[in-house]
Coordinates of C-alpha atoms in Angstrom, one line a residue:
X740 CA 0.0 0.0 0.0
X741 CA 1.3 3.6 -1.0
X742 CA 1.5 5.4 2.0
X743 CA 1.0 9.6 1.2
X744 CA 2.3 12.2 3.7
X745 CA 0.2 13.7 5.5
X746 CA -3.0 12.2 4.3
X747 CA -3.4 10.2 7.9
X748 CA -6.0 11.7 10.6
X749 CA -7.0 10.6 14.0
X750 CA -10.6 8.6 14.3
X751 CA -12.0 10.5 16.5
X752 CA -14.7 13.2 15.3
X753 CA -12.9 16.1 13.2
X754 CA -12.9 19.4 14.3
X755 CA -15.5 20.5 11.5
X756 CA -17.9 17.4 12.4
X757 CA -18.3 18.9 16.1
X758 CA -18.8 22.8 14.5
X759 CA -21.4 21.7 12.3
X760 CA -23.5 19.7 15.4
X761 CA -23.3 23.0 16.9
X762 CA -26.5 24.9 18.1
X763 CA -24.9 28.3 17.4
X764 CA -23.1 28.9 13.8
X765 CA -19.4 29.6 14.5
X766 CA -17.7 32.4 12.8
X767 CA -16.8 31.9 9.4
X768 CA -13.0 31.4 9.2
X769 CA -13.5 28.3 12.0
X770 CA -14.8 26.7 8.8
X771 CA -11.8 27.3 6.5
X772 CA -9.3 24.5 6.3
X773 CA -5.7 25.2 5.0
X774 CA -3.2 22.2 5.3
X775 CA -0.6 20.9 2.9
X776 CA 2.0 18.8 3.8
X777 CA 6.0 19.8 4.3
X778 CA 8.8 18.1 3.8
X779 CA 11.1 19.3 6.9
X780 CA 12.2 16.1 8.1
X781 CA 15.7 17.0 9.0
X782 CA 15.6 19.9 12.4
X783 CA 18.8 19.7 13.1
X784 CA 18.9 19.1 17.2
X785 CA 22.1 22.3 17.0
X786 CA 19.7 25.1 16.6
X787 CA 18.2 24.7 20.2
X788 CA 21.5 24.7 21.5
X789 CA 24.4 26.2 19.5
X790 CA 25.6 29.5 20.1
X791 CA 26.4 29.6 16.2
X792 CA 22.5 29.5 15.4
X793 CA 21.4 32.2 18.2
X794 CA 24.1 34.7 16.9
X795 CA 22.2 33.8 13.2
X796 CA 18.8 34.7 14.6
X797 CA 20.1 37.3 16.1
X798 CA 21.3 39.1 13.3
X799 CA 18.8 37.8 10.5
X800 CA 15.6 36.8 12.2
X801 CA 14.9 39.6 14.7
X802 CA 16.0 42.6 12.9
X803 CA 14.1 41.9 9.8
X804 CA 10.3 40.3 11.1
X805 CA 7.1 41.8 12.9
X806 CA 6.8 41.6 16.7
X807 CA 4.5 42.4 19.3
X808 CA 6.3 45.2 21.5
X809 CA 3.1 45.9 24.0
X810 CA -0.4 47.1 23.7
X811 CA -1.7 50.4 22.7
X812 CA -2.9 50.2 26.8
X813 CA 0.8 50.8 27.8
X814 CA 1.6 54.0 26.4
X815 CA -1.7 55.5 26.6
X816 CA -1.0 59.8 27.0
X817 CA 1.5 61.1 24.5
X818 CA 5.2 60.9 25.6
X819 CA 4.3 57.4 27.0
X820 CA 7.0 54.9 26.8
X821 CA 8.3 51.5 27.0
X822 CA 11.6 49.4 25.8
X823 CA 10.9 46.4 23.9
X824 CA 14.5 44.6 23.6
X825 CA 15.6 41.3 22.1
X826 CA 18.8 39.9 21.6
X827 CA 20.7 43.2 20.6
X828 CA 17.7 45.1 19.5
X829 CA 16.6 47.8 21.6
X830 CA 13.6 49.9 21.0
X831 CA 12.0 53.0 22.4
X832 CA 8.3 52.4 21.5
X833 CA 6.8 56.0 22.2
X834 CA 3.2 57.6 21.9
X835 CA 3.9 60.2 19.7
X836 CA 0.7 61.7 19.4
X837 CA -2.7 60.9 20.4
X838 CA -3.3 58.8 17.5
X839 CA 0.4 57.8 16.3
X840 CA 3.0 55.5 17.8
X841 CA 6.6 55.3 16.7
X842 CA 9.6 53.1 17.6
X843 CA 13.4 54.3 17.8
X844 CA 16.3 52.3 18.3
X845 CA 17.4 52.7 21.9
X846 CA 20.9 54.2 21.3
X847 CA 22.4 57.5 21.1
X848 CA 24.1 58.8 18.1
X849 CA 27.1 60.2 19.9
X850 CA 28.4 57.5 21.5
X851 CA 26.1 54.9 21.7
X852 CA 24.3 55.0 25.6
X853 CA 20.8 53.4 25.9
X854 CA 18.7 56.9 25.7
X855 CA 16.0 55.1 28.3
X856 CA 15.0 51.8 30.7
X857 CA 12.1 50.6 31.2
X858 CA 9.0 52.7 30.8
X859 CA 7.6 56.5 31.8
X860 CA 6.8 59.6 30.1
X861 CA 9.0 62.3 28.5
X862 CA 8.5 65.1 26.4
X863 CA 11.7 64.5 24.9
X864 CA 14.9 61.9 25.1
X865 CA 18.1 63.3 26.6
X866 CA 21.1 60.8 26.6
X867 CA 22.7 60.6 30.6
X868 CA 26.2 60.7 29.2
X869 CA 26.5 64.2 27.4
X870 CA 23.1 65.5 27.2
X871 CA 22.5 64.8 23.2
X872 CA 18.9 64.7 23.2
X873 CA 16.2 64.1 20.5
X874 CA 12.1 64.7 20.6
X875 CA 9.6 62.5 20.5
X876 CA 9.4 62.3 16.6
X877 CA 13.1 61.4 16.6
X878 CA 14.6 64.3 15.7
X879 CA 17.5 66.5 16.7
X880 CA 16.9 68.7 19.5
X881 CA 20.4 69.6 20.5
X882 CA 23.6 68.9 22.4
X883 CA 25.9 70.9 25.3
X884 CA 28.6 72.5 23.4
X885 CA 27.5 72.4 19.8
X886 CA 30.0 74.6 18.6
X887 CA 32.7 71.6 19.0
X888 CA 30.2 69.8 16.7
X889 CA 30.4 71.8 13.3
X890 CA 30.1 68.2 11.5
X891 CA 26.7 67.5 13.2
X892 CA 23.6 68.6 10.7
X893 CA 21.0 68.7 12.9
X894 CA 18.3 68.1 10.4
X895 CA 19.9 64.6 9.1
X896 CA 20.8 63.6 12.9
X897 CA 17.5 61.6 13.5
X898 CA 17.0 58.7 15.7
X899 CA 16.9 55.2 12.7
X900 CA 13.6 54.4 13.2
X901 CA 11.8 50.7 13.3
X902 CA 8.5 50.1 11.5
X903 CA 5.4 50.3 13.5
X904 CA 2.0 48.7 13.3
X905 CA -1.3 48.9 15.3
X906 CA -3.4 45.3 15.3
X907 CA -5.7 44.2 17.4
X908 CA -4.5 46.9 20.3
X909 CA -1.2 45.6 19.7
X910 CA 2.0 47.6 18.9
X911 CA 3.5 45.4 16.2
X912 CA 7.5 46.5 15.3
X913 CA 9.3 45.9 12.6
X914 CA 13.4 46.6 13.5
X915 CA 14.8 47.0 10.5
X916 CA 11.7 48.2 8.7
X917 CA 12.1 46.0 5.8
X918 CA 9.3 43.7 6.2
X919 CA 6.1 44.1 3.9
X920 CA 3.1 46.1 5.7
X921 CA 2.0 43.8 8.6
X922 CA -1.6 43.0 7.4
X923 CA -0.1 41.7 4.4
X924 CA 2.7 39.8 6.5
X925 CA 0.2 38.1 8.9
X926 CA -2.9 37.9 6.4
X927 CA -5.5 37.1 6.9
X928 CA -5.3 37.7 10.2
X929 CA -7.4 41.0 10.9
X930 CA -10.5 39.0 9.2
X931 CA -10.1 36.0 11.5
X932 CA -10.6 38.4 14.4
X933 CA -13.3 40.3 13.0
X934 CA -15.5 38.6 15.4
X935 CA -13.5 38.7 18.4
X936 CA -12.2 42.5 18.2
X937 CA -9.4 42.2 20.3
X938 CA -8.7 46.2 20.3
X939 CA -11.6 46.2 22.0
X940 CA -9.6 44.2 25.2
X941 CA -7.1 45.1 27.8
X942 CA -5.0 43.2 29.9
X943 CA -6.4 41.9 32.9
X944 CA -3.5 39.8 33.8
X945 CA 0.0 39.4 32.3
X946 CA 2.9 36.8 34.1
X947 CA 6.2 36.4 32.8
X948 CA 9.1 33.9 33.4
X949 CA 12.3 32.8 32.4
X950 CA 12.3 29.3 31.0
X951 CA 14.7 26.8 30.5
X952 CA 14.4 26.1 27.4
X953 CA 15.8 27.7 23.7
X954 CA 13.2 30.0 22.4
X955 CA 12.4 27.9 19.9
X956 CA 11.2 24.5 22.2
X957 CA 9.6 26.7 24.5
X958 CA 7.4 28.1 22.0
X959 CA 6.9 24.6 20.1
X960 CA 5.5 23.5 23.0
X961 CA 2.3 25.2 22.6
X962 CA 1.8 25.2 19.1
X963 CA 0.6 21.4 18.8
X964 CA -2.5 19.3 21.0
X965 CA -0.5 16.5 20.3
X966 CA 1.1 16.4 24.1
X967 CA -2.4 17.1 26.1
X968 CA -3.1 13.4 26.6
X969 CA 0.8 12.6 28.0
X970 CA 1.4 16.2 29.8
X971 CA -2.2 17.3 30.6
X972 CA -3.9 13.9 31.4
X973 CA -6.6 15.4 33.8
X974 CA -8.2 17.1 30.9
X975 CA -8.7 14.1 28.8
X976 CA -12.8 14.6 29.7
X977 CA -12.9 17.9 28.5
X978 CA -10.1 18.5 25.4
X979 CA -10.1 16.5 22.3
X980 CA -6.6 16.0 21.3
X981 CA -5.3 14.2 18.7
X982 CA -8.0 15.4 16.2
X983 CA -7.6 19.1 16.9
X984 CA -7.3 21.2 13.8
X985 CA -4.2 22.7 12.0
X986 CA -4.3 25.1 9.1
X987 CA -1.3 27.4 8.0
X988 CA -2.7 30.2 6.2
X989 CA 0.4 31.7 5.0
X990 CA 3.9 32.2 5.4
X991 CA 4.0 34.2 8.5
X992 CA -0.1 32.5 10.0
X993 CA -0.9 29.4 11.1
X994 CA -3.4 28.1 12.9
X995 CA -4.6 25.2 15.8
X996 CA -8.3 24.8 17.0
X997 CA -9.0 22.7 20.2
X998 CA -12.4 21.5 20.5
X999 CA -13.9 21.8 24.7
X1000 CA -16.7 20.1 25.6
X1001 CA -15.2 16.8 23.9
X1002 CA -13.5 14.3 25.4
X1003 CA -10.0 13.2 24.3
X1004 CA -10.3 10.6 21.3
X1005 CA -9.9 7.3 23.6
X1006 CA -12.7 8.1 25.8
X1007 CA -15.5 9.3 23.3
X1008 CA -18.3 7.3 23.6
X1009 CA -16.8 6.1 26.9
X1010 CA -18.1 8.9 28.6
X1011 CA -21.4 10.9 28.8
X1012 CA -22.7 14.4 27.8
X1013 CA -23.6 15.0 31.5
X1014 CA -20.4 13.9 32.8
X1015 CA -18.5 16.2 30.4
X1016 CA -20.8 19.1 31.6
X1017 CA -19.9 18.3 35.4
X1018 CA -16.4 17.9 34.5
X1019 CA -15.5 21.0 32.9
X1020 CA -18.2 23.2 34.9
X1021 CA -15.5 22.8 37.8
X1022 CA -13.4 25.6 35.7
X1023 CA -16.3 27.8 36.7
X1024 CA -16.3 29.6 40.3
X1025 CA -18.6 27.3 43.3
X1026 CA -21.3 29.8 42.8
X1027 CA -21.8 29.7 39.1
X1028 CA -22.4 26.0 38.7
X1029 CA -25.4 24.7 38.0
X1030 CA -27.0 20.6 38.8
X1031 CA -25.8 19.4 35.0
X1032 CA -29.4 17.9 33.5
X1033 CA -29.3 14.3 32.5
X1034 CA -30.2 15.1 28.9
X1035 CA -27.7 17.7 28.5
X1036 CA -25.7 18.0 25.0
X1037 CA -22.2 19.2 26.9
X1038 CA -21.1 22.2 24.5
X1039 CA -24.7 23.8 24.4
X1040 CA -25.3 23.7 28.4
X1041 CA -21.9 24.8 29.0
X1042 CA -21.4 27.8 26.1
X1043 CA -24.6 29.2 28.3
X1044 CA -22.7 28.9 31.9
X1045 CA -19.8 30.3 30.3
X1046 CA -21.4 33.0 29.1
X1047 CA -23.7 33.8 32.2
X1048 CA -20.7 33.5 34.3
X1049 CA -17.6 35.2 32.3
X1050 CA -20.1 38.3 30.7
X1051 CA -21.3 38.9 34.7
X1052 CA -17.1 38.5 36.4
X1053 CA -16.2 40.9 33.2
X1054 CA -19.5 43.2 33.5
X1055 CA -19.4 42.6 29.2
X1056 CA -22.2 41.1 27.7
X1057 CA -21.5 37.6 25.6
X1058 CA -24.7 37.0 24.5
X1059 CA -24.5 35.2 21.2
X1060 CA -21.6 34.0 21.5
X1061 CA -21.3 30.8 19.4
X1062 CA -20.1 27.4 21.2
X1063 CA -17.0 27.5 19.9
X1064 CA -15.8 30.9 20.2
X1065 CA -17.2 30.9 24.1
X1066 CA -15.5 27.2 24.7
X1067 CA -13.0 26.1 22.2
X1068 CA -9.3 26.7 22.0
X1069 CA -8.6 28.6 19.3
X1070 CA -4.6 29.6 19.0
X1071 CA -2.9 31.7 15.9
X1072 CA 0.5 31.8 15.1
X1073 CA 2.2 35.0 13.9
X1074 CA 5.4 34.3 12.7
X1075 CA 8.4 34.5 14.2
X1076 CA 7.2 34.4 18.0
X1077 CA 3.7 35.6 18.9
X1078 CA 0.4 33.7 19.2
X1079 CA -3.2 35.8 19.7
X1080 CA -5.8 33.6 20.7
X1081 CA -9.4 34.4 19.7
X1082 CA -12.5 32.9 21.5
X1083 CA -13.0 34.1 25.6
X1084 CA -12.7 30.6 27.9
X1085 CA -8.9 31.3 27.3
X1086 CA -8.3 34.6 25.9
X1087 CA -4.8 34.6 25.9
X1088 CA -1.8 36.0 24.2
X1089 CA 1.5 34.6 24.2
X1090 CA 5.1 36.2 23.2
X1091 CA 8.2 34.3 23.6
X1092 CA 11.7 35.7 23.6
X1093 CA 15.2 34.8 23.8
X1094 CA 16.8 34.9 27.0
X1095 CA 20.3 36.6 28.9
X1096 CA 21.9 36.2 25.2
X1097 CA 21.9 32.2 25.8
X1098 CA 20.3 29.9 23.5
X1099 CA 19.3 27.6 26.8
X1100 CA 17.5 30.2 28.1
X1101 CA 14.4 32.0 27.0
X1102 CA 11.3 34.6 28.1
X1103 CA 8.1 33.4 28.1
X1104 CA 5.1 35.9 28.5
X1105 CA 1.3 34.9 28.7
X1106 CA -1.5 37.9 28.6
X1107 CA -5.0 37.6 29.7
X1108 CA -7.4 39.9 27.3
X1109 CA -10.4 40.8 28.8
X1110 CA -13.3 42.4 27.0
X1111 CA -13.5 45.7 27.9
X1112 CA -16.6 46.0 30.2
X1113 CA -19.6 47.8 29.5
X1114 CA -19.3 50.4 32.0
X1115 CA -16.1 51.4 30.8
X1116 CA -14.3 50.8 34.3
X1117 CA -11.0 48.7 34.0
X1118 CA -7.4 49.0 35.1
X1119 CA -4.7 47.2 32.8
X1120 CA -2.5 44.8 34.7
X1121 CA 1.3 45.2 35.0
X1122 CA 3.8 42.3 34.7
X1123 CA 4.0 40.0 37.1
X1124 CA 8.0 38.1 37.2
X1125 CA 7.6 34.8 38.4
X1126 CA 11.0 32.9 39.4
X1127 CA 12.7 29.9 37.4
X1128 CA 10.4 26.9 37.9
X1129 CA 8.1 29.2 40.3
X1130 CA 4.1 28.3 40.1
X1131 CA 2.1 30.0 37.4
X1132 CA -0.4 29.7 39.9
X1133 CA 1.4 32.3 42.1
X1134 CA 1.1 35.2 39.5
X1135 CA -2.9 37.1 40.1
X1136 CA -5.4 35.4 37.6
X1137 CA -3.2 32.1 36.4
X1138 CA -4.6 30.8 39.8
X1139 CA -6.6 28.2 37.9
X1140 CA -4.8 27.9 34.5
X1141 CA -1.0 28.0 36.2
X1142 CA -1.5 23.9 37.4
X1143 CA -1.9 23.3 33.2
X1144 CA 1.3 26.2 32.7
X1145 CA 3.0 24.1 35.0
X1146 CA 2.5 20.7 33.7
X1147 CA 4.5 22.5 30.3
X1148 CA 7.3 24.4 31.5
X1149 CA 8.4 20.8 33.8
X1150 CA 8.9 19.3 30.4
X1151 CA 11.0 21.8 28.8
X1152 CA 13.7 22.3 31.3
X1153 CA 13.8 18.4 31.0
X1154 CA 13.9 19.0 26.9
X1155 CA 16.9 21.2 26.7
X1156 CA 18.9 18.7 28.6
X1157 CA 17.6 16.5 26.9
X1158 CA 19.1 17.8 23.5
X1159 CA 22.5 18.5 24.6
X1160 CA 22.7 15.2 25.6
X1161 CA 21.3 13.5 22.3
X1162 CA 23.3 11.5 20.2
X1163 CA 21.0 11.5 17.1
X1164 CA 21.2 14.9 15.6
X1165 CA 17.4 15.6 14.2
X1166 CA 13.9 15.8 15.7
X1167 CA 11.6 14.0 14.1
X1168 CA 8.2 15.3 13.3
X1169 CA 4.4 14.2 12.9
X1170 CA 3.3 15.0 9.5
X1171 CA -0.2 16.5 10.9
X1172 CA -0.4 17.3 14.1
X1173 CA 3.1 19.1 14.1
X1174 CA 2.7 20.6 10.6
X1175 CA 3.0 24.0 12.2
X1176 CA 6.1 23.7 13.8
X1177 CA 7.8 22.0 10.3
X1178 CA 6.5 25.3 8.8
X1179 CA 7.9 27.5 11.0
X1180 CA 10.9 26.2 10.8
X1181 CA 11.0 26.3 7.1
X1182 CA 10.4 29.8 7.6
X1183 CA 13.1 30.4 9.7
X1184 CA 15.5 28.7 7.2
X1185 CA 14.0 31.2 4.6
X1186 CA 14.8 34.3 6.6
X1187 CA 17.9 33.2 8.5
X1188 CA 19.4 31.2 4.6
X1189 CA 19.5 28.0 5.9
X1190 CA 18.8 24.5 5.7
X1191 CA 19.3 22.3 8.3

């Protein structure tokens, strides 16, 4: 028998099966399907821990792609600032007026000092050193002692400037600026979230920690349901696994949908809609569960207690909400390192960095986007830092989700040891349910000019 890759698919009900026994039609683009299969069978095992291949990213890959360097929420009055940094990139992402945002690279043209840290307000950027300083849109606005600097034309002495987007509420940069305009770089993104209107969110809770891990694994580990039966066992009742859905939309967009409310693959059929209900109602807070009916169908009983429960904790009102978008997990990929998820069970965003300049080290960043509520009373949450190997659970909001954070990050510290240690030099990928991590890294090896 001829065996054709990527053809294979799990037995268990198919994504678009369960959206279609749905109550509530789902949004559109849940119903597009985009596979095809790659051939990137050979990951070498060197670019997760070689210093040779972090020193390539870091001069090909993160000067030259789009990245999420906060929201519009974090520099809200004009002079409002913040440093977004990787590897040796270092911007100043700056309000410059009430309706424009622009990003400067962090360094001062006389001799090179960090114009800023962190974040605050300024009306304009004066270096510590020797006083050069620069306004808000980047240009000149003098120096101490300018007569010793008849070379300096003050017109042509402007901060370089990175290329700036706004989507979704997000500041999206661009470093070197030579990326094409971002809605053409992640399309079709912006018509996936039509539905979901993320600029209409803020950040209700935001965690960060350093991981263990290269960038790279850290991230992988997120973009597949393959592992939730091994590393998340206790939500086999709830979370189908191995027939979630993968798309990849583009070069820089991919896709995974989770379906909630269905039981992993081994267990349907094993297990009733009522017992589903009671299972995942426990995500709910004591006081907004309900006795689960006998003759319950699972997803349409528990869309309505997610809605009753998440429109009255966020004062927003979720009425129509379609099952999926209120249960399912539904995770993008923007290419090279940020993942927007639509949908409001888990309405999360992730970013993921590298780390301390060491390619066994890396930043991992999880927001919480809350709807805005409808009396227009909310407070955006600052970072919280949690320590290597610390709880999620610790940092305000992951109280619940940090026991599922957790289960991941103990495997990665475990992975990265793991691969220094390996005597076989390649990972070896699934062609389906890991057809977005081969893409991205045949990505990668277009921007970086390489092939493992």
């Amino acid at each position: 028998m001829t065996i054709v890759r990527g053809e294979a698919r799990s037995t268990g009900p198919s994504y678009q099966s369960i959206l279609l026994a749905d109550a509530t039609p789902p949004p559109a683009p849940l119903l597009e399907e985009a596979y095809s299969w790659e051939d990137t069978d050979q990951v070498d095992i060197d670019r997760y821990v070689s210093r040779e291949f972090h020193q390539l990213e870091a001069q090909r890959l993160w000067p030259s792609t789009w990245q999420m360097a906060c929201r519009l929420e974090h520099i809200p009055e004009v002079g409002d600032y913040i440093v977004y940094e990787i590897c040796n990139i270092s911007l100043v992402v700056v309000r410059t007026e009430t309706d424009q945002v622009r990003a400067f690279h962090n360094s001062c043209l006389h001799r090179g000092t960090t114009l800023v840290e962190g974040d605050g307000n300024a009306a304009f950027f004066k270096c510590p050193f020797h006083g050069f300083a620069w306004n808000l849109d980047g240009s000149f606005r003098g120096m101490p002692a300018s007569w010793d600097f008849p070379h300096v034309d003050g017109p042509d002495f402007c901060l370089p400037e990175a290329a700036v987007a706004l989507w979704g509420g997000f500041v999206m940069v661009n470093p070197d600026g030579t990326a094409e305009p971002f809605e053409r770089y992640a399309a079709p993104l912006t018509e996936h979230f039509e539905p979901y209107r993320l600029d209409d969110r803020y950040v209700a809770h935001h965690a960060v920690q350093v991981v263990e891990a290269n960038w790279k694994a850290t991230q992988e580990a997120f973009l597949e349901g393959y592992h939730v039966a091994t590393t998340h066992p206790q939500a086999k009742r709830i979370s189908n696994d191995f027939a979630c859905a993968y798309d990849v939309f583009g070069p820089n967009l991919s896709r995974i949908v989770q379906a909630q409310a269905v039981p992993a693959n081994d267990l349907v059929g094993q297990i009733g809609q009522a017992e589903i209900a009671r299972s995942m109602q426990r995500l709910l807070p004591a006081q907004d569960r309900q006795e689960v009916p006998d003759d319950v169908d699972a997803r349409s009983w528990l869309a309505e207690r997610f809605r009753e429960s998440l429109g009255r904790r966020w004062r927003h009102d979720l009425a129509g909400a379609s099952e999926a978008a209120m249960l399912d997990s539904i995770q993008y990929f923007v290419f090279p390192n940020f993942c927007p998820w639509a949908g409001y069970q888990l309405p999360i965003a992730y970013r993921f960095r590298p780390w301390d300049d060491d390619p066994n080290l890396s930043l991992m960043e999880m927001m919480l986007l809350h709807p805005m509520p409808d009396d227009g009373e909310w407070e955006s949450a600052a970072p919280h830092w949690l320590d290597v190997r610390e709880s999620w659970a610790h940092a305000p909001g992951f109280e619940s989700l940090g026991a599922v954070i957790d289960q991941d990050i103990a495997n990665l510290h475990r992975v990265q040891r793991g691969m220094r240690a390996a005597q076989h030099r390649y990972h070896t990928f699934s062609d389906y349910q890991e057809i977005r991590i081969r893409h991205f890294h045949r990505r990668l090896d277009d921007v970086i000019g390489r092939r493992s």
